[in-house]
Amino acid sequence: MAAASVLALSACGGSAELAAGGAEPDSVGGTRVVVDVEGTEVEVPEAPRRVVTLSEPTLDGVLALGLEPIGTVTGRGQATVPAYLQDVAGDLPVLGSVAQPNFEAIGAAGPDLILVDGTSVNNNPDVIAALREIAPVVYTGYAGGDWRLNFGLTAEALGKEDQAEEIIADYDERAAAIAAELEPEYGDKTFSIVRWQGGGAATILQELPPGAALEDLGLARPPSQDMRGRGHSNPVSLENLEEIDADYMFFGTLGGSSVDNPQAGGSADVEEAESALQTAVETPGFSQLKAYQEGNIIPVDGSAWTSTGGPLLMTRIIEDVREELLR
Amino acid sequence: MSASSKATPVGTVSHPGQGRSRRHVVLRASGRSLKVERRTLSVCAVMLAVCAGLGTAGLLLGDYPLTVRQVIGYLFGDHTDPLAGFFVREQRLPRVLLAVLVGAALGVSGQVFQSLSGNPLGSPDIIGFTTGSATGAVLQIIVFDAGPAGAAGGALLGGFATALVVYLLAHRGGVSGLRLVLVGIGIGLMLGALNTLLVARASLVAAQTAAQWLAGSLNATTWSQVGLVSAALVLLLPMALVRGRTLTAMTLGDASAAALGIRPERQRLVLVVCGVALVAVATAACGPIAFIALAAPQLARRLTRSSGAGLLPAALMGACLVLGSDILAQRLFAPTQLAVGVVSGTLGGIYLIWLLAMERSRL
């Protein structure tokens, strides 16, 4: 490694500071400056090769751009990478959890770029400062922020803006096409997104990616969810259970893991949603819900539907909707 | 109180024969003398060794692969790999030190309140002070959008405010231990509910920050945190430690204490303020670390087999427990990191169940 550092040093005087940062890897070429969402000017390699993603949206974004991160963190509420990315990212080294990145494991992986956003590390300057000791850190977005902007900054950090624009355009086109197909039959219906966890329900409001996806598809939400709330899921008291009701209900769960118990396991996939649904039905009042009585509860992958992510997640959601509603 | 026959009869220090008994040693320095039970002294020595051992383990263990020799080198300023130096000097070392400081503070605070209330459950984490500190911090994070420093300030204020409320409510011509515990548990539960409500009603960003803070973590410890906590402890620990004897005398009841020349009300006030400040500073530094204040004094007492209010053993035990819990938290599911409060909470929960079972069989 020492030899590699020396080589890197002599090869590019411009990135001397990076090389001094430790495990300077084999990215070739100079550096660029990216201004991240917090306004910090970050000097990143021309073409980063060893990227670590510390949040769901950045992992999703990097994978969408065709790169494989050298390490990432577990998904929200899960002990592994997010379930919806399991097939593409299941083998990636896990370098901590979404709330507590493991600095030493990240350092040992030797990244040349660290991507993180407000959905994992927020308002904790100490954590960002520690990460900046390891490699350049680009903070790509705020929690509950627009996924397109987050993805855009992710792409800019990687030097792949053009590709990102294409991906977003493809998504928009696809969403518009599905929306047109849905309109005749579902134009006057309402759609609820519910996360069932720990014996209770929470609704997903509009600014989380799944809310944005339904909006892109032109699907209406019931009044209690047709709002930009405080940016996250809205816990619903069991005596107000009718607030989760709508003509159709997308129903997911996020396993049992939390900040307090990241190893609780449980999973977030469709099967888990089905078994959570069986518990939910036992709850007084649930079987009176219109969506239940009309057989319109659709179990979905909670890691995609009730958390956060990037273009892969958005595509997954609109395809889920197409498959479920336009069969 | 069956152990009282074995305990040091405090206040009889002037009996010349006692100092030479086999059970005690007399430490003399600059004209002052301190009589200590031999067993307490050796237990303290052992705990100090355990603490040093755990501290060393904390310095050596980590996911950035370093040999023992390398760690020693980087501790003393080796600069071959700046990143390794950063991990050893700026991450592992302050983290270990903060664990020791916070553990000692919690142990002493727990001992102070358990002795004053004469109840093993009269510990700041049971009677709501820790929860109150958390409320202060959570309010800062959620309402005022504060960062770590603001949260710490909120925790200090919250701890003191809660202590004041609990004491005022429990006060009825003096504070009885049982009243204090019951009122404290009630207030603690209410504040716990308030914390949950605040998090549930907060914006996503703030809720996330608050939830992480509430778990109690030593991740990303910085030297400035260590500095602030040490400064507080340099002031508070001696203030409490010199009152160890007073505290032991006060466990005999105010009348007996007064007969020994102690002014119970005044000493109690100093000890209470000290105890609250210690738990509030510890909570401000790294969030609520559960159960240390409850378990450390009692484990220490069981080891020393002393009925007195041994503050030093409680401090050492607290330091060992937090250090040990933090190492477990880091290594148990590595590279995934737990929060230290989760591990100490789990261990402490088991201890609490055992304690309740014992108390019950005694009734």
XYZ file of C-alpha atoms in Angstrom:
690
model
C 0.000 0.000 0.000
C 2.852 2.320 0.802
C 4.325 1.715 -2.629
C 0.974 2.420 -4.236
C 0.727 5.688 -2.350
C 4.128 6.769 -3.508
C 3.202 5.896 -7.081
C -0.035 7.800 -6.801
C 1.841 10.742 -5.368
C 4.342 10.901 -8.153
C 1.706 10.201 -10.779
C -0.475 13.129 -9.909
C 0.807 16.019 -7.911
C -2.691 17.515 -7.988
C -4.104 14.937 -5.633
C -1.282 15.026 -3.147
C -3.679 15.929 -0.400
C -5.848 12.946 -1.184
C -2.871 10.651 -1.245
C -1.856 11.933 2.145
C -5.344 11.007 3.345
C -4.201 7.411 3.650
C -5.285 4.506 1.525
C -5.175 6.426 -1.736
C -6.357 3.881 -4.236
C -5.756 3.378 -7.873
C -7.989 6.068 -9.351
C -6.054 7.801 -12.044
C -6.145 11.402 -13.075
C -6.711 14.677 -11.295
C -9.527 15.924 -9.198
C -12.676 17.966 -9.613
C -14.564 20.118 -7.165
C -18.169 19.221 -6.364
C -20.365 21.512 -4.281
C -22.528 19.271 -2.142
C -26.038 19.962 -0.880
C -24.725 21.653 2.247
C -22.633 23.988 0.112
C -19.336 22.340 1.012
C -16.758 22.327 -1.771
C -15.415 18.810 -1.986
C -12.403 17.798 -4.045
C -13.212 14.427 -5.554
C -11.209 12.220 -7.934
C -11.854 12.791 -11.661
C -13.311 9.304 -11.943
C -13.897 7.739 -8.532
C -13.371 3.993 -8.532
C -13.671 2.999 -4.910
C -16.968 4.421 -3.708
C -18.544 3.783 -0.337
C -22.253 4.583 0.027
C -23.615 5.197 3.510
C -27.311 5.570 2.728
C -30.058 3.924 0.728
C -30.475 6.692 -1.872
C -26.735 6.859 -2.619
C -26.415 3.061 -2.852
C -29.396 2.973 -5.186
C -28.002 5.857 -7.241
C -24.511 4.401 -7.636
C -25.913 1.024 -8.677
C -28.283 2.705 -11.130
C -25.274 4.398 -12.734
C -23.701 1.004 -13.285
C -21.006 1.205 -10.639
C -20.525 -1.201 -7.794
C -19.682 0.398 -4.438
C -16.842 -1.232 -2.515
C -18.940 -1.112 0.612
C -22.247 0.122 1.981
C -24.409 0.065 5.099
C -27.484 -1.901 6.108
C -30.902 -0.683 5.019
C -33.249 1.084 7.370
C -34.840 -1.405 9.746
C -32.882 -4.262 8.236
C -29.766 -6.207 9.161
C -28.636 -6.451 5.516
C -28.545 -4.197 2.477
C -32.087 -3.014 1.586
C -34.200 -5.998 0.548
C -35.178 -4.464 -2.802
C -31.479 -4.246 -3.741
C -30.630 -7.699 -2.424
C -30.102 -9.293 -5.877
C -27.770 -6.542 -7.103
C -26.045 -5.553 -3.870
C -26.477 -8.548 -1.597
C -22.781 -9.427 -1.674
C -21.436 -5.954 -0.963
C -19.352 -5.646 2.194
C -21.410 -4.068 4.982
C -19.505 -1.283 6.736
C -21.898 -0.489 9.557
C -25.548 0.397 9.829
C -27.470 3.272 8.355
C -27.344 5.112 11.692
C -23.830 4.151 12.824
C -21.214 3.914 10.105
C -18.134 1.979 11.183
C -15.310 4.436 10.502
C -12.530 1.881 10.796
C -14.183 -0.617 8.467
C -14.719 2.212 5.971
C -11.084 3.264 6.346
C -9.895 -0.305 5.886
C -11.882 -0.567 2.649
C -9.820 2.349 1.303
C -12.447 4.406 -0.528
C -11.633 7.344 -2.805
C -15.139 8.775 -2.383
C -17.775 8.533 0.339
C -21.401 9.320 -0.483
C -23.820 10.011 2.329
C -27.024 11.950 2.833
C -29.507 13.120 5.435
C -31.387 9.821 5.428
C -28.501 8.226 7.316
C -26.233 10.818 8.915
C -27.874 14.112 9.685
C -27.066 17.074 11.850
C -23.997 15.361 13.251
C -20.929 17.306 12.159
C -18.649 15.014 14.184
C -19.567 12.021 12.047
C -19.020 13.914 8.799
C -15.710 15.280 10.107
C -14.528 11.761 10.956
C -15.549 10.530 7.501
C -13.676 13.405 5.846
C -10.495 12.123 7.494
C -10.946 8.928 5.510
C -11.873 10.191 2.044
C -13.710 13.066 0.324
C -17.320 13.074 1.494
C -20.147 14.338 -0.700
C -23.403 14.970 1.157
C -25.957 14.365 -1.543
C -29.292 15.349 -0.051
C -31.561 15.923 2.900
C -33.970 13.437 4.398
C -37.343 13.736 2.735
C -35.728 15.715 -0.072
C -36.331 15.253 -3.794
C -34.826 11.954 -4.974
C -33.952 13.511 -8.330
C -31.729 16.137 -6.716
C -30.078 13.547 -4.504
C -29.459 11.308 -7.497
C -28.197 14.287 -9.486
C -25.537 15.085 -6.893
C -24.598 11.425 -6.595
C -24.059 11.374 -10.347
C -22.101 14.623 -10.277
C -19.773 13.225 -7.609
C -19.160 10.260 -9.893
C -18.810 12.391 -13.017
C -21.805 10.716 -14.651
C -24.301 13.571 -14.981
C -25.279 12.724 -18.565
C -26.103 9.164 -17.695
C -28.178 10.344 -14.723
C -30.236 12.637 -16.943
C -30.971 9.734 -19.246
C -32.032 7.545 -16.346
C -34.373 10.210 -15.003
C -35.823 10.817 -18.477
C -36.394 7.076 -18.944
C -38.145 6.909 -15.614
C -40.369 9.884 -16.395
C -41.311 8.420 -19.748
C -42.122 5.051 -18.245
C -44.127 6.638 -15.417
C -46.100 8.722 -17.909
C -46.857 5.624 -19.985
C -48.082 3.650 -16.985
C -50.044 6.659 -15.739
C -51.882 6.811 -19.057
C -52.756 3.129 -18.782
C -53.959 3.511 -15.206
C -56.050 6.620 -15.766
C -59.262 5.123 -17.203
C -59.784 2.541 -14.483
C -58.087 4.141 -11.485
C -58.331 7.853 -12.132
C -61.034 8.348 -9.484
C -59.694 5.903 -6.903
C -57.572 6.601 -3.818
C -54.408 4.785 -2.819
C -52.976 4.413 0.653
C -49.398 3.375 1.534
C -49.151 1.745 4.929
C -46.205 0.473 6.899
C -47.248 -2.026 9.528
C -44.741 -2.416 12.279
C -44.788 -3.373 15.934
C -48.553 -3.892 15.924
C -49.343 -0.467 14.562
C -49.687 1.422 11.315
C -47.931 4.382 9.822
C -48.813 6.072 6.569
C -46.306 7.231 4.002
C -46.874 10.835 3.037
C -46.113 12.442 -0.267
C -42.498 13.490 -0.108
C -41.023 10.066 0.503
C -40.085 8.320 -2.767
C -43.095 5.946 -2.756
C -45.415 8.945 -2.339
C -43.637 10.704 -5.179
C -43.994 7.603 -7.372
C -47.757 7.444 -6.903
C -47.914 11.149 -7.711
C -45.928 10.540 -10.897
C -48.451 7.828 -11.806
C -51.335 10.244 -11.227
C -52.791 8.086 -8.459
C -54.708 10.019 -5.810
C -54.121 9.593 -2.094
C -56.827 9.579 0.590
C -57.219 13.001 2.287
C -55.214 11.985 5.388
C -52.197 11.159 3.201
C -52.655 13.808 0.549
C -50.216 16.161 2.172
C -46.612 17.029 2.555
C -46.146 16.165 6.175
C -43.094 16.386 8.302
C -41.193 14.316 5.824
C -41.627 10.862 7.174
C -44.112 8.176 7.924
C -47.014 9.337 10.003
C -47.880 7.043 12.914
C -51.600 6.319 13.119
C -53.184 5.532 16.445
C -55.186 2.291 16.368
C -58.392 4.087 17.334
C -58.017 6.203 14.205
C -57.335 3.200 12.019
C -59.787 4.416 9.381
C -57.155 7.051 8.484
C -55.177 4.372 6.675
C -58.164 3.427 4.562
C -58.561 4.084 0.834
C -59.915 2.278 -2.211
C -56.579 0.476 -2.481
C -53.883 -0.079 0.111
C -50.233 -0.871 -0.535
C -49.183 -2.676 2.600
C -45.555 -3.229 3.639
C -43.433 -3.826 6.709
C -39.852 -2.974 7.530
C -38.765 -5.826 9.767
C -37.980 -5.334 13.406
C -34.603 -3.633 13.320
C -34.162 -0.136 14.666
C -31.469 2.136 16.012
C -31.957 0.342 19.301
C -31.777 -3.087 17.821
C -30.098 -3.232 14.430
C -29.805 -6.992 14.582
C -33.458 -7.701 15.291
C -33.630 -9.256 11.876
C -37.014 -9.691 10.374
C -37.186 -8.787 6.788
C -38.968 -6.320 4.643
C -39.978 -8.318 1.607
C -43.396 -9.220 0.244
C -43.613 -12.477 2.200
C -43.013 -10.576 5.403
C -45.680 -8.083 4.392
C -48.128 -10.974 3.911
C -47.460 -12.310 7.380
C -47.687 -8.816 8.864
C -51.041 -8.500 7.118
C -52.268 -11.627 8.898
C -51.448 -9.964 12.236
C -52.988 -6.688 11.157
C -56.294 -8.368 10.286
C -56.630 -9.414 13.944
C -56.571 -5.751 14.970
C -60.052 -4.482 15.860
C -61.417 -2.369 13.069
C -59.017 -3.547 10.387
C -61.532 -5.895 8.801
C -64.005 -3.005 8.575
C -61.681 -1.062 6.305
C -63.000 -0.592 2.794
C -59.753 -1.719 1.204
C -59.908 -4.937 3.199
C -63.541 -5.662 2.497
C -63.102 -5.142 -1.210
C -59.990 -7.305 -1.279
C -57.838 -4.381 -2.363
C -54.942 -4.718 0.060
C -51.741 -5.314 -1.878
C -48.750 -6.671 0.114
C -45.544 -5.015 -1.122
C -41.831 -5.020 -0.360
C -41.537 -2.641 2.578
C -37.880 -1.853 1.914
C -38.898 -0.266 -1.371
C -42.348 0.981 -0.482
C -41.945 2.363 2.994
C -38.374 3.622 3.131
C -36.210 5.651 0.825
C -33.954 5.187 -2.193
C -33.183 6.377 -5.702
C -34.073 5.631 -9.329
C -34.006 1.838 -8.892
C -36.533 2.149 -6.092
C -38.737 4.509 -8.073
C -38.716 2.191 -11.073
C -39.454 -0.759 -8.849
C -42.485 0.980 -7.379
C -44.046 2.024 -10.670
C -43.468 -1.481 -12.051
C -45.024 -2.983 -8.904
C -48.068 -0.807 -9.423
C -48.340 -1.750 -13.093
C -48.056 -5.427 -12.281
C -50.610 -5.317 -9.478
C -53.181 -3.041 -11.080
C -52.870 -3.729 -14.799
C -52.577 -7.481 -14.809
C -28.703 -4.456 56.958
C -27.318 -7.745 58.165
C -23.975 -6.674 56.802
C -23.664 -3.860 59.329
C -21.736 -6.075 61.712
C -18.980 -6.242 59.127
C -19.136 -2.594 58.195
C -16.842 0.146 59.299
C -18.541 2.007 62.119
C -17.992 5.442 60.700
C -17.425 8.125 63.253
C -15.525 5.816 65.559
C -12.375 6.533 63.639
C -10.792 7.919 66.754
C -10.749 4.483 68.413
C -7.064 3.759 68.353
C -7.418 -0.018 68.222
C -9.553 -0.065 65.090
C -6.866 1.189 62.777
C -4.736 -1.765 63.541
C -7.446 -4.322 63.002
C -6.805 -6.774 60.220
C -9.857 -5.714 58.368
C -8.672 -2.167 57.818
C -5.708 -0.241 56.622
C -5.059 3.363 57.487
C -3.795 5.562 54.708
C -1.977 8.685 55.887
C -1.005 11.659 53.819
C -0.115 15.189 54.824
C -1.520 14.972 58.293
C -4.813 13.385 57.206
C -5.623 9.757 57.605
C -8.203 7.592 55.945
C -9.212 4.216 57.198
C -10.194 1.816 54.480
C -11.399 -1.742 54.609
C -8.726 -4.029 53.266
C -11.206 -5.824 51.083
C -12.432 -2.568 49.566
C -8.880 -1.619 48.763
C -8.118 -4.892 47.009
C -11.450 -4.852 45.147
C -10.630 -1.338 43.939
C -7.202 -2.490 42.815
C -8.728 -5.377 40.892
C -11.310 -3.120 39.244
C -8.613 -0.645 38.316
C -6.712 -3.502 36.667
C -9.857 -4.702 34.859
C -10.503 -1.148 33.702
C -6.949 -0.851 32.398
C -7.304 -4.214 30.680
C -10.574 -3.244 29.017
C -9.114 0.114 28.032
C -6.198 -1.623 26.362
C -8.596 -3.949 24.568
C -10.564 -0.902 23.433
C -7.396 0.559 21.955
C -6.365 -2.662 20.232
C -9.713 -3.803 18.805
C -11.118 -2.276 15.668
C -11.918 -2.984 12.066
C -8.881 -1.142 10.764
C -6.303 -3.919 10.992
C -3.422 -2.892 13.252
C -1.010 -4.978 15.295
C -0.338 -4.302 18.978
C 3.044 -2.866 18.062
C 1.483 -0.559 15.471
C -1.157 0.672 17.913
C 1.544 1.530 20.443
C 3.522 3.259 17.716
C 0.555 5.355 16.586
C -0.317 6.217 20.181
C 3.092 7.801 20.517
C 2.974 9.764 17.328
C 3.933 7.407 14.502
C 2.820 9.045 11.237
C 3.478 6.320 8.645
C -0.209 5.893 7.903
C -2.084 9.067 8.859
C -5.397 7.249 8.759
C -4.205 4.656 11.285
C -2.960 7.489 13.465
C -6.365 9.123 13.178
C -8.174 5.966 14.235
C -5.897 5.277 17.192
C -5.431 8.816 18.484
C -8.664 10.521 17.423
C -11.172 7.682 17.600
C -10.142 4.799 19.848
C -8.323 6.759 22.558
C -10.959 9.457 23.179
C -13.672 6.832 22.978
C -12.038 4.708 25.675
C -11.433 7.741 27.864
C -14.975 9.028 27.484
C -16.335 5.577 28.374
C -14.268 5.603 31.582
C -15.299 9.147 32.507
C -18.961 8.637 31.783
C -18.970 5.292 33.604
C -17.365 6.798 36.688
C -19.824 9.694 36.689
C -22.806 7.358 36.390
C -21.470 5.009 39.066
C -20.938 7.807 41.573
C -24.252 9.463 40.780
C -26.026 6.129 41.237
C -24.322 5.518 44.558
C -25.178 8.996 45.834
C -28.869 8.639 45.085
C -29.191 5.034 46.170
C -27.581 5.930 49.509
C -29.607 9.091 50.021
C -32.869 7.338 49.223
C -31.840 4.208 51.094
C -33.318 2.270 48.208
C -31.489 0.277 45.525
C -34.038 1.544 43.010
C -33.384 5.160 43.943
C -30.977 5.488 41.054
C -31.066 8.413 38.600
C -31.960 6.228 35.631
C -34.950 4.746 37.483
C -36.196 7.953 39.111
C -36.385 9.875 35.885
C -33.281 12.074 35.918
C -31.708 10.378 32.911
C -35.027 10.468 31.061
C -35.359 14.140 31.969
C -31.901 14.853 30.562
C -33.005 13.071 27.418
C -36.142 15.211 27.240
C -33.977 18.312 27.406
C -31.783 17.086 24.582
C -34.680 15.875 22.445
C -36.437 19.233 22.852
C -33.256 20.953 21.687
C -32.882 18.655 18.687
C -36.513 18.756 17.626
C -37.748 22.204 18.593
C -34.552 24.220 18.220
C -32.858 22.123 15.551
C -29.702 21.889 17.675
C -26.561 19.903 16.942
C -24.588 17.804 19.444
C -23.504 20.812 21.537
C -27.023 22.174 21.864
C -28.313 18.730 22.745
C -25.713 18.462 25.502
C -26.796 21.793 26.959
C -30.411 20.663 26.811
C -29.502 17.452 28.607
C -27.886 19.386 31.451
C -30.883 21.669 31.873
C -33.332 18.793 31.512
C -31.554 16.753 34.193
C -31.583 19.580 36.703
C -35.164 20.594 35.975
C -36.360 17.011 36.379
C -34.460 16.557 39.622
C -36.000 19.742 40.962
C -39.525 18.665 40.043
C -39.069 15.161 41.458
C -37.655 16.513 44.715
C -40.361 19.126 45.117
C -43.091 16.568 44.471
C -41.505 13.999 46.779
C -40.890 16.565 49.515
C -43.189 16.343 52.479
C -41.300 17.511 55.527
C -38.148 15.839 54.245
C -37.743 13.407 51.381
C -38.456 9.768 52.102
C -36.617 7.274 49.945
C -39.689 5.352 48.913
C -41.606 8.514 47.997
C -38.654 9.683 45.941
C -38.498 6.397 44.058
C -42.232 6.265 43.380
C -42.542 9.912 42.352
C -39.364 9.575 40.282
C -40.610 6.489 38.455
C -43.876 8.284 37.699
C -42.169 11.417 36.382
C -39.688 9.278 34.455
C -42.480 7.380 32.716
C -44.258 10.615 31.812
C -41.089 12.106 30.394
C -40.380 8.881 28.517
C -43.806 9.161 26.908
C -43.137 12.810 26.102
C -39.852 11.832 24.428
C -41.661 9.279 22.267
C -44.333 11.805 21.381
C -41.747 14.421 20.445
C -39.948 11.993 18.162
C -43.191 10.800 16.571
C -44.328 14.360 15.874
C -40.985 15.689 14.658
C -39.730 16.213 11.150
C -37.889 13.293 9.611
C -34.451 14.826 10.022
C -34.955 15.797 13.638
C -36.674 12.521 14.514
C -33.735 10.591 13.130
C -31.188 12.682 15.002
C -33.196 12.361 18.193
C -33.650 8.604 17.848
C -29.924 8.167 17.362
C -29.152 10.390 20.315
C -31.637 8.485 22.486
C -29.880 5.191 21.856
C -26.807 6.410 23.760
C -23.679 6.031 21.661
C -19.962 6.696 21.909
C -19.568 6.602 18.128
C -17.618 9.595 16.779
C -16.357 10.682 20.189
C -14.101 13.710 19.910
C -11.379 15.093 22.139
C -13.436 18.209 22.793
C -16.142 16.018 24.336
C -13.518 14.289 26.474
C -12.167 17.682 27.508
C -15.556 19.053 28.529
C -16.519 15.962 30.489
C -13.138 15.821 32.244
C -13.433 19.461 33.213
C -16.831 18.794 34.758
C -15.637 15.673 36.550
C -12.519 17.325 37.934
C -14.914 19.644 39.711
C -17.687 17.214 40.630
C -15.992 13.921 41.480
C -13.832 15.238 44.347
C -16.856 17.121 45.651
C -18.708 13.827 45.897
C -15.785 11.611 46.887
C -14.820 13.675 49.970
C -18.372 13.255 51.182
C -18.218 9.472 51.032
C -18.093 9.163 54.796
C -20.821 11.712 55.279
C -22.960 9.775 52.841
C -22.372 6.523 54.702
C -23.265 8.211 57.980
C -26.422 9.603 56.430
C -27.594 6.146 55.457
C -27.954 5.583 59.209
C -30.605 8.284 59.340
C -30.496 12.028 59.855
C -30.585 11.828 63.650
C -27.566 9.558 63.838
C -25.779 11.644 61.229
C -26.466 14.832 63.175
C -25.164 13.137 66.303
C -21.921 12.552 64.413
C -21.601 16.251 63.731
C -23.003 16.241 60.209
C -25.528 18.834 59.064
C -27.722 16.492 57.056
C -29.827 18.999 55.125
C -26.854 20.952 53.885
C -24.757 17.926 53.005
C -27.721 16.361 51.288
C -28.173 19.407 49.099
C -24.516 19.388 48.027
C -24.658 15.662 47.306
C -27.907 15.921 45.366
C -26.602 18.761 43.198
C -23.388 16.848 42.618
C -25.238 13.638 41.759
C -27.610 15.354 39.350
C -24.749 17.216 37.682
C -22.797 13.976 37.224
C -25.643 12.098 35.576
C -26.568 15.131 33.477
C -23.001 15.618 32.238
C -22.685 11.934 31.388
C -25.984 11.967 29.520
C -25.093 15.205 27.769
C -21.844 13.667 26.521
C -23.186 10.548 24.855
C -26.908 10.189 25.372
C -28.659 8.065 27.956
C -26.613 4.981 28.814
C -29.075 2.786 30.613
C -28.719 1.004 33.922
C -25.077 1.817 34.728
C -26.086 4.151 37.560
C -28.389 1.444 38.893
C -26.102 -1.553 38.639
C -22.585 -0.202 39.246
C -22.990 0.840 42.906
C -24.721 -2.386 43.799
C -22.257 -4.655 42.050
C -19.460 -2.729 43.733
C -21.118 -3.129 47.106
C -21.525 -6.840 46.607
C -17.844 -7.182 45.752
C -16.584 -5.051 48.621
C -19.171 -6.604 50.982
C -19.433 -3.215 52.554
C -22.709 -1.641 53.580
C -21.189 1.821 53.349
C -21.533 4.183 50.454
C -18.283 3.373 48.647
C -18.117 6.030 45.967
C -14.726 5.061 44.563
C -15.662 1.406 44.016
C -18.908 2.547 42.375
C -16.960 4.880 40.092
C -14.536 2.135 39.057
C -17.341 -0.360 38.541
C -19.223 2.159 36.397
C -16.122 2.738 34.296
C -15.596 -1.014 33.814
C -19.255 -1.544 32.871
C -19.418 1.243 30.288
C -16.065 0.292 28.771
C -17.028 -3.377 28.635
C -20.461 -2.594 27.190
C -18.951 -0.343 24.547
C -16.446 -2.975 23.466
C -19.284 -5.504 23.216
C -21.348 -2.939 21.318
C -18.567 -2.474 18.787
C -17.521 -6.082 18.401
C -20.654 -8.200 18.933
C -21.981 -7.843 15.391
C -18.959 -6.171 13.796
C -18.730 -4.467 11.406
C -22.260 -3.388 12.358
C -22.031 -1.220 15.438
C -24.531 -1.213 18.259
C -25.068 1.776 20.499
C -23.476 1.286 23.914
C -26.784 2.143 25.598
C -28.375 -0.856 23.900
C -25.817 -3.271 25.347
C -25.801 -1.739 28.825
C -29.588 -1.653 28.735
C -29.752 -5.348 27.907
C -27.250 -6.318 30.586
C -28.891 -3.982 33.077
C -32.350 -5.320 32.286
C -31.223 -8.798 33.267
C -29.732 -7.365 36.450
C -32.915 -5.447 37.263
C -35.037 -8.576 36.958
C -32.711 -10.393 39.302
C -32.736 -7.461 41.710
C -36.521 -7.282 41.767
C -36.717 -11.027 42.393
C -34.311 -10.669 45.321
C -36.185 -7.694 46.776
C -39.406 -9.595 46.513
C -38.111 -12.617 48.360
C -36.916 -10.270 51.084
C -40.311 -8.665 51.635
